[in-house]
PDB file of C-alpha atoms in Angstrom:
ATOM      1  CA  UNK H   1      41.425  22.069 -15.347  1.00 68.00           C
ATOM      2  CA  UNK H   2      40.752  21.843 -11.579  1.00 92.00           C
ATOM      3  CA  UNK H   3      37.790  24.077 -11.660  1.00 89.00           C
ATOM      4  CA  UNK H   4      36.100  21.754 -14.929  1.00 91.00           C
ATOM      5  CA  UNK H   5      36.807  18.714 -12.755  1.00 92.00           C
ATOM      6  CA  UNK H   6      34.906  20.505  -9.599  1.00 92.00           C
ATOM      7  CA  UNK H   7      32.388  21.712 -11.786  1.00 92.00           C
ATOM      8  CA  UNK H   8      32.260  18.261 -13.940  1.00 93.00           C
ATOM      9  CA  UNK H   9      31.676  16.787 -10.043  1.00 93.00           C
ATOM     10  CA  UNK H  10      29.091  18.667  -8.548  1.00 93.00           C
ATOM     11  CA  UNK H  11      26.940  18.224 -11.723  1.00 94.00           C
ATOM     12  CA  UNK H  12      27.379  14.598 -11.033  1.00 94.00           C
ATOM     13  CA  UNK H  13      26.398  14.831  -7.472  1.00 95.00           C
ATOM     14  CA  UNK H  14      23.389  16.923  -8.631  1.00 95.00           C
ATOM     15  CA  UNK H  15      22.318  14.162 -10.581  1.00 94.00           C
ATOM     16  CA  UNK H  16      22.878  11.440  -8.231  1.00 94.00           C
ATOM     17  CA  UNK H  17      20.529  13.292  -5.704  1.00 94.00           C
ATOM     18  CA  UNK H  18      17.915  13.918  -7.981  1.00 94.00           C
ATOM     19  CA  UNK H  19      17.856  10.357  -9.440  1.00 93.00           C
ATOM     20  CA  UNK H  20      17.821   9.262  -5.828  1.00 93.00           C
ATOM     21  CA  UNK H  21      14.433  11.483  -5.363  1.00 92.00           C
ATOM     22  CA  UNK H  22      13.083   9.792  -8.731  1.00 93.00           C
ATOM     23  CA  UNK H  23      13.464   6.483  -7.299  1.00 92.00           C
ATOM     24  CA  UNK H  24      11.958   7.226  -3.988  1.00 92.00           C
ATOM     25  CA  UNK H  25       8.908   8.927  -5.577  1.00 93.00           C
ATOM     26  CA  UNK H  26       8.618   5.497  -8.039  1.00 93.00           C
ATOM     27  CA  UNK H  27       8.541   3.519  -4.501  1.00 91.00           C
ATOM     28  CA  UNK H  28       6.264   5.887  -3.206  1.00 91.00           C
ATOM     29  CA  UNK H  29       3.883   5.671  -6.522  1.00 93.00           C
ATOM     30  CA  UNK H  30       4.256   2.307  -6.599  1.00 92.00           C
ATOM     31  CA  UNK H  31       2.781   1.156  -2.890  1.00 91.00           C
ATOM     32  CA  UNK H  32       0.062   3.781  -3.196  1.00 93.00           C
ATOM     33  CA  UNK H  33      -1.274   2.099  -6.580  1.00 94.00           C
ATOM     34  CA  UNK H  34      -0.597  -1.667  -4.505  1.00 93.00           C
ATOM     35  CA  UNK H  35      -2.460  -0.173  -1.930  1.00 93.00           C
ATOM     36  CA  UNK H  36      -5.235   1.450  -3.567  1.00 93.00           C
ATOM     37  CA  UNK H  37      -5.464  -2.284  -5.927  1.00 93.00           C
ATOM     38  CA  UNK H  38      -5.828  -3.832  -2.306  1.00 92.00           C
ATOM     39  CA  UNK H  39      -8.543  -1.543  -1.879  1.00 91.00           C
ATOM     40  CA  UNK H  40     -10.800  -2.497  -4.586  1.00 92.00           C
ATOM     41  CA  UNK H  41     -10.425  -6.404  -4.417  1.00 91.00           C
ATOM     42  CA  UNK H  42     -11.572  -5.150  -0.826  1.00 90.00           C
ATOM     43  CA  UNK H  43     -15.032  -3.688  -2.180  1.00 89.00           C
ATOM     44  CA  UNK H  44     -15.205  -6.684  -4.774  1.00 87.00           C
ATOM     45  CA  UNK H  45     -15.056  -8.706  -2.133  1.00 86.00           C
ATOM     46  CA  UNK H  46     -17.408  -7.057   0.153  1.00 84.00           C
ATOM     47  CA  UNK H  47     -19.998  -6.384  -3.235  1.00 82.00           C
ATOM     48  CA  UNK H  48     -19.796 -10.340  -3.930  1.00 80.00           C
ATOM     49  CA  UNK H  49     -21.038 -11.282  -0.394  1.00 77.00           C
ATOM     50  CA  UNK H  50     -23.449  -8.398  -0.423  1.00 75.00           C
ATOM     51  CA  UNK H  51     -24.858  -9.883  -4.146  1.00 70.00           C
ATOM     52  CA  UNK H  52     -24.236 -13.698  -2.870  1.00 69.00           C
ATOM     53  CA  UNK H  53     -27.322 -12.680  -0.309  1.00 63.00           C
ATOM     54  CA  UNK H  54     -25.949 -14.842   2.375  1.00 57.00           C
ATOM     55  CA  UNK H  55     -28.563 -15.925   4.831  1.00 56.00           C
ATOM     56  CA  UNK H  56     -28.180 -14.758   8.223  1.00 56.00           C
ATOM     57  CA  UNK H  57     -27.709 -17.938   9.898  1.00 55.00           C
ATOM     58  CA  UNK H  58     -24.544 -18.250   7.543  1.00 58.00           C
ATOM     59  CA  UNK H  59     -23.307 -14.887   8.473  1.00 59.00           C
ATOM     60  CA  UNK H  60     -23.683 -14.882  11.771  1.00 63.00           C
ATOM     61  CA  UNK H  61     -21.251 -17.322  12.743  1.00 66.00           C
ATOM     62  CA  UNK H  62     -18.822 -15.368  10.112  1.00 65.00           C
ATOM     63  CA  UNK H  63     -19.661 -12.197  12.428  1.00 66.00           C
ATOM     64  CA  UNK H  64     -18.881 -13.773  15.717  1.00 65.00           C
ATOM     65  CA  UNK H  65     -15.929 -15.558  14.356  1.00 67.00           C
ATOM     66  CA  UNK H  66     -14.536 -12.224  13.312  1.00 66.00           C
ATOM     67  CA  UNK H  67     -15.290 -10.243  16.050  1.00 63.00           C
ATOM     68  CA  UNK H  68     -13.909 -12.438  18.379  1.00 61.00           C
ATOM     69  CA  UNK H  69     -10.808 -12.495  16.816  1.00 57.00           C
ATOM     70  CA  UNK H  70     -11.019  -8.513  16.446  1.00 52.00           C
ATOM     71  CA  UNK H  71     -11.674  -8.105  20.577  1.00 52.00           C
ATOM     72  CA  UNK H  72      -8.735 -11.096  21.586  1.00 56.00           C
ATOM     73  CA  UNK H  73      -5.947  -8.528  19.095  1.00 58.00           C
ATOM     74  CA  UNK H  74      -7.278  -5.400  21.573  1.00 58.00           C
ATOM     75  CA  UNK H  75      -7.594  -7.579  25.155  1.00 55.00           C
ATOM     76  CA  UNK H  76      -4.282  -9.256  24.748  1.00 52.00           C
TER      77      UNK H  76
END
């Protein structure tokens, strides 16, 4: 009986380790497909301004806006 109880508990720990892997792969699927939906409302985003034909005295002030806030993040 001891030796079905050992056996009966390493099966168990096998299984607890692999479902432990199953879940960390679903985490891992599931930020890669948040990541990659980021990604294209990105390039929708960047297509509708693109269409939207803004003229350059609108985007220009959009530009330097950005950029400034881009150089004060790396000149802290």
């Amino acid at each position: 009986m001891t030796k079905l109880r050992h056996d009966l508990l390493l099966l168990t720990m096998e299984v607890a380790e692999e479902l432990r892997w199953e879940k960390e792969e679903s985490k891992a699927t599931k930020l890669k497909m948040e990541q990659k939906q980021k990604d294209i409302e990105q390039e929708d985003l960047k297509s509708k301004v693109m269409k939207e034909k803004l003229i350059p005295s609108e985007v220009d002030p959009i530009l330097e806006e950005a950029s400034g806030r881009t150089m004060e993040n790396l000149n802290p």
